[in-house]
CSV table of C-alpha atoms in Angstrom, one decimal:
chain,number,residue,atom,x,y,z
A,1,MET,CA,-17.2,25.5,-8.9
A,2,ARG,CA,-16.3,22.5,-11.1
A,3,ALA,CA,-12.7,22.3,-9.9
A,4,ARG,CA,-13.7,20.8,-6.6
A,5,PRO,CA,-15.8,17.9,-8.0
A,6,PHE,CA,-13.1,17.2,-10.6
A,7,ALA,CA,-10.4,17.1,-7.9
A,8,ALA,CA,-12.6,14.7,-5.9
A,9,VAL,CA,-13.0,12.4,-8.9
A,10,VAL,CA,-9.2,12.4,-9.5
A,11,GLY,CA,-8.5,11.9,-5.8
A,12,ARG,CA,-10.8,8.9,-5.6
A,13,ILE,CA,-9.5,7.3,-8.7
A,14,SER,CA,-5.9,7.9,-7.6
A,15,GLY,CA,-6.7,6.2,-4.2
A,16,PHE,CA,-8.0,3.1,-5.9
A,17,SER,CA,-5.1,3.2,-8.4
A,18,LEU,CA,-2.7,2.9,-5.5
A,19,SER,CA,-3.8,-0.6,-4.7
A,20,VAL,CA,-4.0,-1.6,-8.3
A,21,GLY,CA,-0.8,0.0,-9.4
A,22,ALA,CA,1.3,-1.4,-6.5
A,23,ALA,CA,0.0,-4.9,-6.9
A,24,SER,CA,0.4,-4.9,-10.7
A,25,LEU,CA,3.9,-3.4,-10.5
A,26,LEU,CA,5.0,-6.1,-8.1
A,27,GLY,CA,3.4,-8.8,-10.3
A,28,ILE,CA,5.2,-7.4,-13.4
A,29,LEU,CA,8.6,-7.3,-11.5
A,30,ALA,CA,8.1,-10.8,-10.2
A,31,MET,CA,7.5,-12.3,-13.6
A,32,PRO,CA,11.1,-12.1,-14.9
A,33,LEU,CA,12.2,-13.8,-11.6
A,34,LEU,CA,9.5,-16.6,-11.6
A,35,VAL,CA,9.8,-17.7,-15.2
A,36,PRO,CA,13.5,-18.7,-15.1
A,37,ALA,CA,13.2,-19.9,-11.5
A,38,LEU,CA,10.3,-22.3,-12.2
A,39,GLY,CA,11.0,-22.8,-16.0
A,40,PRO,CA,8.5,-21.8,-18.7
A,41,GLU,CA,6.5,-25.0,-18.5
A,42,SER,CA,6.1,-24.9,-14.7
A,43,TRP,CA,5.3,-21.2,-14.9
A,44,GLY,CA,2.6,-21.9,-17.5
A,45,ILE,CA,1.1,-24.5,-15.1
A,46,LEU,CA,1.2,-21.9,-12.3
A,47,VAL,CA,-0.8,-19.5,-14.5
A,48,LEU,CA,-3.3,-22.3,-15.2
A,49,VAL,CA,-3.6,-23.0,-11.5
A,50,GLN,CA,-4.4,-19.3,-10.9
A,51,ILE,CA,-7.0,-19.3,-13.8
A,52,VAL,CA,-8.8,-22.4,-12.3
A,53,GLY,CA,-8.7,-20.6,-8.9
A,54,GLN,CA,-10.4,-17.6,-10.6
A,55,LEU,CA,-13.0,-20.0,-12.0
A,56,GLY,CA,-13.6,-21.7,-8.7
A,57,GLY,CA,-13.7,-18.3,-7.0
A,58,VAL,CA,-17.0,-17.6,-8.8
A,59,LEU,CA,-18.6,-20.1,-6.5
A,60,VAL,CA,-16.9,-18.6,-3.4
A,61,ALA,CA,-17.6,-14.9,-4.2
A,62,PHE,CA,-21.1,-15.8,-5.5
A,63,GLY,CA,-21.7,-12.5,-7.2
A,64,TRP,CA,-20.6,-10.2,-4.3
A,65,GLY,CA,-17.3,-9.4,-6.1
A,66,ALA,CA,-19.2,-8.2,-9.1
A,67,THR,CA,-22.3,-6.4,-7.7
A,68,GLY,CA,-21.3,-6.0,-4.1
A,69,ALA,CA,-19.7,-2.6,-4.4
A,70,ALA,CA,-22.9,-1.1,-5.9
A,71,MET,CA,-25.0,-2.8,-3.3
A,72,VAL,CA,-22.8,-1.3,-0.5
A,73,ALA,CA,-22.8,2.2,-2.1
A,74,SER,CA,-26.6,2.2,-2.2
A,75,THR,CA,-27.0,0.8,1.4
A,76,PRO,CA,-27.3,3.1,4.4
A,77,ALA,CA,-24.1,3.1,6.5
A,78,ASP,CA,-25.6,1.4,9.5
A,79,GLY,CA,-26.7,-1.5,7.3
A,80,GLN,CA,-23.4,-2.1,5.5
A,81,PRO,CA,-21.7,-4.2,8.2
A,82,ARG,CA,-24.7,-6.6,8.3
A,83,LEU,CA,-24.5,-7.0,4.6
A,84,TYR,CA,-20.8,-7.9,4.8
A,85,ARG,CA,-21.2,-10.2,7.8
A,86,GLU,CA,-23.9,-12.2,6.0
A,87,SER,CA,-21.8,-12.3,2.8
A,88,LEU,CA,-18.7,-13.6,4.7
A,89,ARG,CA,-20.8,-16.3,6.5
A,90,VAL,CA,-22.1,-17.6,3.2
A,91,ARG,CA,-18.8,-17.4,1.4
A,92,LEU,CA,-17.0,-19.4,4.1
A,93,GLN,CA,-19.4,-22.2,3.5
A,94,LEU,CA,-19.0,-22.0,-0.2
A,95,TYR,CA,-15.2,-22.0,0.2
A,96,ALA,CA,-15.4,-25.4,1.9
A,97,VAL,CA,-17.3,-26.8,-1.0
A,98,ALA,CA,-15.2,-25.2,-3.8
A,99,VAL,CA,-11.7,-26.2,-2.6
A,100,PRO,CA,-12.1,-30.0,-3.3
A,101,SER,CA,-13.9,-29.3,-6.6
A,102,ALA,CA,-11.1,-27.0,-7.8
A,103,ALA,CA,-8.4,-29.4,-6.6
A,104,LEU,CA,-10.0,-32.2,-8.6
A,105,VAL,CA,-10.2,-30.1,-11.8
A,106,LEU,CA,-6.5,-29.1,-11.3
A,107,LEU,CA,-5.5,-32.7,-10.7
A,108,LEU,CA,-7.0,-33.7,-14.1
A,109,LEU,CA,-5.5,-30.7,-16.0
A,110,THR,CA,-2.0,-31.1,-14.5
A,111,ARG,CA,-2.1,-34.8,-15.1
A,112,GLY,CA,-1.7,-35.9,-11.5
A,113,GLU,CA,0.3,-33.2,-9.7
A,114,VAL,CA,-1.3,-33.7,-6.3
A,115,LEU,CA,0.6,-31.1,-4.2
A,116,THR,CA,0.2,-28.4,-6.8
A,117,SER,CA,-3.5,-29.1,-7.3
A,118,VAL,CA,-4.5,-29.2,-3.6
A,119,LEU,CA,-2.3,-26.3,-2.5
A,120,GLY,CA,-3.3,-24.2,-5.6
A,121,ALA,CA,-7.0,-24.7,-4.9
A,122,VAL,CA,-6.6,-23.8,-1.2
A,123,VAL,CA,-4.5,-20.7,-1.9
A,124,TYR,CA,-6.2,-19.2,-5.0
A,125,LEU,CA,-9.7,-19.4,-3.6
A,126,LEU,CA,-8.8,-17.4,-0.5
A,127,PRO,CA,-8.9,-13.9,-2.1
A,128,HIS,CA,-12.6,-14.4,-2.8
A,129,LEU,CA,-13.2,-14.3,0.9
A,130,GLY,CA,-11.9,-10.8,1.1
A,131,ALA,CA,-13.6,-7.4,1.3
A,132,SER,CA,-12.2,-5.4,-1.6
A,133,TRP,CA,-15.7,-5.0,-3.1
A,134,TYR,CA,-16.9,-3.8,0.3
A,135,PHE,CA,-14.3,-1.1,0.7
A,136,THR,CA,-14.9,-0.1,-2.9
A,137,GLY,CA,-18.6,0.5,-2.2
A,138,GLN,CA,-17.7,2.5,0.8
A,139,ALA,CA,-15.2,4.6,-1.3
A,140,ARG,CA,-12.4,3.7,1.2
A,141,PRO,CA,-9.4,3.2,-1.1
A,142,MET,CA,-6.8,3.5,1.7
A,143,ARG,CA,-8.5,0.8,3.8
A,144,LEU,CA,-8.5,-1.4,0.7
A,145,PHE,CA,-4.8,-0.7,0.3
A,146,LEU,CA,-3.7,-1.3,3.9
A,147,CYS,CA,-5.9,-4.2,4.8
A,148,ASP,CA,-6.0,-6.1,1.5
A,149,THR,CA,-3.3,-5.0,-0.9
A,150,VAL,CA,-0.3,-4.7,1.4
A,151,PRO,CA,-0.5,-8.2,3.0
A,152,THR,CA,-1.2,-9.7,-0.4
A,153,MET,CA,1.9,-8.1,-1.8
A,154,CYS,CA,4.0,-9.2,1.2
A,155,GLY,CA,2.8,-12.8,0.5
A,156,THR,CA,3.9,-12.4,-3.1
A,157,VAL,CA,7.4,-11.3,-2.1
A,158,VAL,CA,7.7,-14.2,0.3
A,159,GLY,CA,6.5,-16.6,-2.4
A,160,VAL,CA,9.0,-15.3,-5.0
A,161,ALA,CA,11.8,-15.6,-2.5
A,162,GLY,CA,10.8,-19.1,-1.8
A,163,ALA,CA,10.7,-20.0,-5.5
A,164,LEU,CA,14.1,-18.5,-6.1
A,165,LEU,CA,15.6,-20.4,-3.2
A,166,THR,CA,14.0,-23.8,-4.0
A,167,GLY,CA,13.0,-23.6,-7.7
A,168,GLN,CA,9.7,-25.2,-6.6
A,169,MET,CA,6.2,-24.0,-7.2
A,170,TRP,CA,4.9,-25.1,-3.8
A,171,ALA,CA,7.2,-22.5,-2.1
A,172,PHE,CA,5.6,-19.7,-4.1
A,173,LEU,CA,2.1,-21.0,-3.3
A,174,VAL,CA,2.8,-21.1,0.4
A,175,GLY,CA,4.1,-17.5,0.4
A,176,GLN,CA,1.0,-16.3,-1.5
A,177,GLY,CA,-1.3,-18.3,0.8
A,178,LEU,CA,0.1,-16.7,3.9
A,179,GLY,CA,-0.4,-13.2,2.4
A,180,TYR,CA,-4.0,-14.0,1.5
A,181,VAL,CA,-4.8,-15.4,5.0
A,182,VAL,CA,-3.6,-12.2,6.6
A,183,ALA,CA,-5.5,-10.0,4.0
A,184,VAL,CA,-8.8,-11.8,4.6
A,185,THR,CA,-8.4,-11.6,8.4
A,186,LEU,CA,-7.6,-7.8,8.3
A,187,ASP,CA,-10.4,-7.2,5.8
A,188,ALA,CA,-12.9,-8.8,8.2
A,189,ARG,CA,-11.6,-7.0,11.2
A,190,ALA,CA,-11.8,-3.6,9.4
A,191,ALA,CA,-15.2,-4.2,7.9
A,192,LEU,CA,-16.8,-5.3,11.2
A,193,ARG,CA,-15.0,-2.8,13.5
A,194,GLY,CA,-17.4,-1.2,15.9
A,195,THR,CA,-20.2,-3.7,15.3
A,196,ALA,CA,-21.3,-6.7,17.2
A,197,ALA,CA,-18.8,-9.6,16.8
A,198,VAL,CA,-21.6,-12.1,16.3
A,199,ALA,CA,-24.9,-11.4,14.7
A,200,ASP,CA,-28.1,-12.4,16.5
A,201,ALA,CA,-28.7,-15.9,15.4
A,202,GLY,CA,-32.4,-15.2,15.0
A,203,SER,CA,-31.7,-12.5,12.4
A,204,ARG,CA,-29.7,-14.8,10.2
A,205,ARG,CA,-31.5,-15.5,7.0
A,206,PRO,CA,-31.4,-19.0,5.6
A,207,LEU,CA,-28.6,-19.8,3.2
A,208,ARG,CA,-30.9,-20.6,0.3
A,209,VAL,CA,-32.6,-17.2,0.7
A,210,VAL,CA,-29.3,-15.3,0.5
A,211,LEU,CA,-28.1,-17.4,-2.4
A,212,ALA,CA,-31.3,-16.9,-4.3
A,213,GLU,CA,-30.9,-13.1,-4.1
A,214,GLN,CA,-27.5,-13.4,-5.7
A,215,ARG,CA,-28.6,-15.7,-8.5
A,216,HIS,CA,-28.4,-13.2,-11.3
A,217,ALA,CA,-25.1,-11.7,-10.1
A,218,VAL,CA,-23.4,-15.2,-9.8
A,219,THR,CA,-24.8,-16.2,-13.2
A,220,ALA,CA,-23.2,-13.1,-14.7
A,221,THR,CA,-19.9,-13.8,-13.0
A,222,ALA,CA,-19.9,-17.5,-13.7
A,223,THR,CA,-20.6,-17.2,-17.4
A,224,SER,CA,-18.2,-14.3,-18.0
A,225,THR,CA,-15.5,-16.1,-16.1
A,226,LEU,CA,-16.1,-19.2,-18.1
A,227,TYR,CA,-15.2,-17.7,-21.4
A,228,VAL,CA,-12.3,-15.7,-19.8
A,229,THR,CA,-10.7,-18.8,-18.3
A,230,LEU,CA,-11.8,-21.4,-20.9
A,231,PRO,CA,-9.1,-20.4,-23.5
A,232,ALA,CA,-6.2,-21.3,-21.3
A,233,VAL,CA,-7.8,-24.5,-20.2
A,234,ALA,CA,-8.7,-25.5,-23.8
A,235,VAL,CA,-5.1,-24.8,-24.9
A,236,GLN,CA,-3.8,-27.0,-22.1
A,237,ILE,CA,-6.1,-29.8,-23.2
A,238,PHE,CA,-5.5,-29.7,-26.9
A,239,VAL,CA,-2.2,-27.9,-27.5
A,240,PRO,CA,-0.3,-28.0,-24.2
A,241,ALA,CA,3.0,-27.1,-25.9
A,242,LEU,CA,1.6,-23.6,-26.6
A,243,LEU,CA,0.3,-23.0,-23.1
A,244,PRO,CA,3.3,-20.9,-21.9
A,245,VAL,CA,2.8,-18.5,-24.8
A,246,TYR,CA,-1.0,-18.1,-24.3
A,247,ALA,CA,-0.4,-17.9,-20.5
A,248,MET,CA,1.8,-14.9,-21.1
A,249,ALA,CA,-0.8,-13.3,-23.4
A,250,ASP,CA,-3.5,-14.0,-20.8
A,251,ARG,CA,-1.3,-12.6,-18.0
A,252,LEU,CA,-0.7,-9.3,-19.9
A,253,PHE,CA,-4.4,-9.1,-20.7
A,254,LYS,CA,-5.1,-9.5,-17.0
A,255,TYR,CA,-2.7,-6.8,-16.0
A,256,ALA,CA,-4.5,-4.5,-18.5
A,257,SER,CA,-7.8,-5.4,-16.8
A,258,ILE,CA,-6.4,-4.8,-13.4
A,259,ALA,CA,-5.1,-1.3,-14.6
A,260,PHE,CA,-8.7,-0.6,-15.6
A,261,LEU,CA,-10.1,-1.6,-12.2
A,262,PRO,CA,-9.8,1.8,-10.5
A,263,ILE,CA,-11.9,3.3,-13.3
A,264,GLN,CA,-14.6,0.6,-12.7
A,265,GLN,CA,-14.3,1.1,-8.9
A,266,PHE,CA,-14.8,4.8,-9.2
A,267,PHE,CA,-17.9,4.5,-11.3
A,268,GLN,CA,-19.3,1.8,-9.1
A,269,GLY,CA,-19.3,4.4,-6.3
A,270,TRP,CA,-20.1,7.5,-8.4
A,271,VAL,CA,-23.0,6.4,-10.6
A,272,PRO,CA,-25.3,5.3,-7.7
A,273,ASP,CA,-25.1,8.6,-5.8
A,274,PRO,CA,-28.8,9.2,-4.8
A,275,GLN,CA,-28.3,13.0,-4.8
A,276,ALA,CA,-27.2,13.1,-8.5
A,277,ASP,CA,-28.8,12.7,-11.9
A,278,LEU,CA,-28.6,9.0,-12.5
A,279,VAL,CA,-29.3,9.2,-16.3
A,280,ARG,CA,-26.6,11.8,-16.9
A,281,ARG,CA,-24.1,9.9,-14.8
A,282,ALA,CA,-24.8,6.6,-16.4
A,283,ARG,CA,-24.4,8.1,-19.9
A,284,ALA,CA,-21.2,9.8,-18.9
A,285,ALA,CA,-19.8,6.6,-17.5
A,286,THR,CA,-20.7,4.6,-20.6
A,287,GLY,CA,-18.9,7.1,-22.9
A,288,ALA,CA,-15.9,7.2,-20.7
A,289,ALA,CA,-15.7,3.4,-20.5
A,290,VAL,CA,-15.8,3.0,-24.3
A,291,THR,CA,-13.2,5.7,-24.9
A,292,ILE,CA,-10.8,4.4,-22.3
A,293,GLY,CA,-11.4,0.8,-23.4
A,294,VAL,CA,-10.4,1.6,-27.0
A,295,SER,CA,-7.3,3.4,-25.9
A,296,ALA,CA,-6.2,0.6,-23.6
A,297,GLY,CA,-7.1,-2.0,-26.3
A,298,ILE,CA,-4.6,-0.3,-28.7
A,299,LEU,CA,-1.9,-0.5,-26.0
A,300,VAL,CA,-2.6,-4.2,-25.4
A,301,ALA,CA,-2.4,-5.1,-29.1
A,302,THR,CA,0.8,-3.1,-29.8
A,303,LEU,CA,2.8,-3.6,-26.6
A,304,SER,CA,2.2,-7.3,-25.7
A,305,PRO,CA,4.8,-8.7,-28.1
A,306,PHE,CA,7.5,-6.4,-26.6
A,307,ALA,CA,6.3,-6.8,-23.0
A,308,SER,CA,6.3,-10.6,-23.3
A,309,ARG,CA,9.9,-10.7,-24.4
A,310,LEU,CA,11.0,-8.3,-21.7
A,311,LEU,CA,9.1,-10.0,-18.8
A,312,SER,CA,10.2,-13.6,-19.8
A,313,GLY,CA,13.9,-12.8,-20.3
A,314,GLY,CA,13.4,-13.5,-24.0
A,315,THR,CA,12.1,-17.0,-23.6
A,316,LEU,CA,8.5,-16.2,-24.6
A,317,GLU,CA,7.0,-13.9,-27.2
A,318,VAL,CA,3.3,-13.2,-27.8
A,319,PRO,CA,2.8,-12.8,-31.5
A,320,PHE,CA,0.8,-9.9,-32.9
A,321,SER,CA,-1.7,-12.5,-34.3
A,322,ILE,CA,-2.7,-13.1,-30.7
A,323,SER,CA,-2.2,-9.7,-29.2
A,324,LEU,CA,-4.4,-8.0,-31.8
A,325,PRO,CA,-7.6,-9.9,-31.0
A,326,LEU,CA,-7.0,-9.6,-27.3
A,327,GLY,CA,-6.6,-5.9,-27.7
A,328,ILE,CA,-10.0,-5.8,-29.5
A,329,ALA,CA,-11.4,-8.0,-26.7
A,330,PHE,CA,-10.3,-5.4,-24.1
A,331,VAL,CA,-12.6,-2.8,-25.7
A,332,GLY,CA,-15.5,-5.0,-24.7
A,333,VAL,CA,-14.0,-5.8,-21.3
A,334,GLY,CA,-13.6,-2.1,-20.4
A,335,THR,CA,-17.0,-1.2,-21.6
A,336,SER,CA,-18.9,-4.0,-19.9
A,337,ALA,CA,-17.0,-3.4,-16.6
A,338,VAL,CA,-18.6,-0.1,-16.3
A,339,VAL,CA,-21.9,-0.5,-18.2
A,340,GLY,CA,-22.7,-3.8,-16.5
A,341,TYR,CA,-21.3,-3.6,-13.0
A,342,ALA,CA,-21.7,0.1,-12.4
A,343,CYS,CA,-24.8,1.1,-14.4
A,344,LEU,CA,-27.1,-1.9,-15.0
A,345,VAL,CA,-26.8,-2.9,-11.3
A,346,VAL,CA,-27.9,0.5,-10.2
A,347,VAL,CA,-30.9,0.7,-12.5
A,348,GLY,CA,-32.0,-2.7,-11.3
A,349,ARG,CA,-31.2,-4.7,-14.4
A,350,VAL,CA,-28.9,-7.3,-12.9
A,351,ARG,CA,-30.8,-10.0,-14.8
A,352,ALA,CA,-29.8,-8.3,-18.1
A,353,LEU,CA,-26.2,-8.4,-16.8
A,354,ALA,CA,-26.5,-12.1,-16.4
A,355,VAL,CA,-28.2,-12.5,-19.8
A,356,SER,CA,-25.4,-10.6,-21.5
A,357,THR,CA,-22.8,-13.0,-20.2
A,358,VAL,CA,-24.8,-16.0,-21.1
A,359,ILE,CA,-24.9,-14.6,-24.7
A,360,GLY,CA,-21.1,-14.1,-24.6
A,361,ALA,CA,-20.5,-17.6,-23.3
A,362,GLY,CA,-22.9,-19.1,-25.8
A,363,VAL,CA,-21.2,-17.5,-28.7
A,364,GLY,CA,-17.6,-17.8,-27.5
A,365,ALA,CA,-17.3,-21.1,-25.7
A,366,PRO,CA,-18.0,-23.3,-28.7
A,367,LEU,CA,-15.7,-21.3,-30.9
A,368,ILE,CA,-12.9,-21.4,-28.3
A,369,LEU,CA,-13.2,-25.2,-28.0
A,370,ALA,CA,-13.4,-25.7,-31.8
A,371,PHE,CA,-10.4,-23.5,-32.5
A,372,ALA,CA,-8.3,-25.0,-29.7
A,373,ALA,CA,-9.1,-28.5,-31.0
A,374,ALA,CA,-7.9,-27.3,-34.5
A,375,GLY,CA,-4.6,-26.2,-32.9
A,376,SER,CA,-5.1,-22.4,-33.7
A,377,VAL,CA,-4.3,-20.2,-30.7
A,378,PRO,CA,-4.8,-17.0,-32.6
A,379,LEU,CA,-8.3,-18.1,-33.5
A,380,VAL,CA,-8.9,-18.9,-29.9
A,381,ALA,CA,-8.0,-15.2,-29.1
A,382,TRP,CA,-10.4,-14.0,-31.8
A,383,ALA,CA,-13.2,-16.1,-30.2
A,384,VAL,CA,-12.5,-14.2,-26.9
A,385,ALA,CA,-12.8,-10.9,-28.8
A,386,VAL,CA,-16.2,-11.9,-30.3
A,387,SER,CA,-17.5,-13.0,-26.9
A,388,GLU,CA,-16.5,-9.7,-25.2
A,389,LEU,CA,-17.9,-7.5,-27.9
A,390,CYS,CA,-21.2,-9.4,-27.8
A,391,VAL,CA,-21.5,-8.9,-24.1
A,392,ALA,CA,-20.7,-5.2,-24.2
A,393,SER,CA,-23.1,-4.5,-27.1
A,394,TYR,CA,-26.0,-6.2,-25.4
A,395,GLN,CA,-25.4,-4.3,-22.2
A,396,ILE,CA,-25.2,-0.9,-24.0
A,397,VAL,CA,-28.5,-1.6,-25.8
A,398,VAL,CA,-30.3,-2.6,-22.5
A,399,LEU,CA,-28.9,0.4,-20.6
A,400,LEU,CA,-29.8,3.0,-23.2
A,401,ARG,CA,-33.4,1.6,-23.4
A,402,GLU,CA,-33.6,1.7,-19.6
A,403,LEU,CA,-32.3,5.3,-19.4
A,404,ARG,CA,-34.8,6.4,-22.0
A,405,GLY,CA,-37.5,5.0,-19.9
A,406,LEU,CA,-36.2,6.8,-16.8
A,407,GLN,CA,-36.1,10.1,-18.7
A,408,GLU,CA,-39.8,9.7,-19.8
A,409,VAL,CA,-40.9,9.2,-16.2
A,410,PRO,CA,-42.3,12.6,-14.9
A,411,SER,CA,-40.4,13.9,-11.9
């Protein structure tokens, strides 16, 4: 009797792993081509542009990327398209605001590279208009792969080819941008298929009402993204010569986070099941997240030095003094990815999710800036570890307290 549910779990995780695995593999294969094609310094700037795009994407996604999957999973099927349509309408407006802001930040960080700054802002904010969270909440991994992952990968291939032919960053950005445009378009068509193309104008809620509902989710996303992106920005400001090394460490850390994403996506759709025991599933998800996070953290710490040499053609090496704290940080990342975005959202504690990230940013951001100003990149990495562990610890405490309360409620 248990074989069938287990097979369903494995099948769903495998489906989401297809998108993550294919995109990650392509990114890993592209790295040894891009680093020599652009040069280590320009490649480091490219990673910085992507990181700023991630930070600006918080404004565009406005929380839907974090909590949207659980919202979709707990929404009746006939109400899901309306939820997506409303989200897309709001995010398009936010995109128009975020692009010039991100371009200005990049212009300052790159010390006047106008083309890179403007093109980078336009391109790397585009993915936040997509529907990956929507397909995750619907438990549609193949739709996610075909509509979102495949065109994005095609854009990466075109971009890498352009970089190899020209040696210029703008060629890579153009290729990536084309892939993102196709992905966002296909996402919208698939998500709204079979529904009215245009919602009744009278049913549209005011922008301020929709944004107000997302305030806790966007606070959580913004503050967590702050202490995730701040290290590279701080290194660029205070010790720019070390940016390529930290950029490589950050990129490997990101690939580990991406590899964990199918686990998070599965639990975002599994924990909210209204027909199941929420308390039991939330506890199981938490235990699994901690266990997998520790295992993955060990791999990040031990393999990053070797992987960095391999992927950069021997031009860059992440020292163990940096990979060790980032491996420890990943334990917190893996835990909070499930506890926060799959469990706390479901039990109605999105505010606690936001508070946890504020705590992480409050602890980590001053340390990151201080250590970067002192010129110590390893200590910057340790500050990241402290931040992530603070976030995960607070979330676990809140979740366990909430679950005890649910158990005490008579059925």
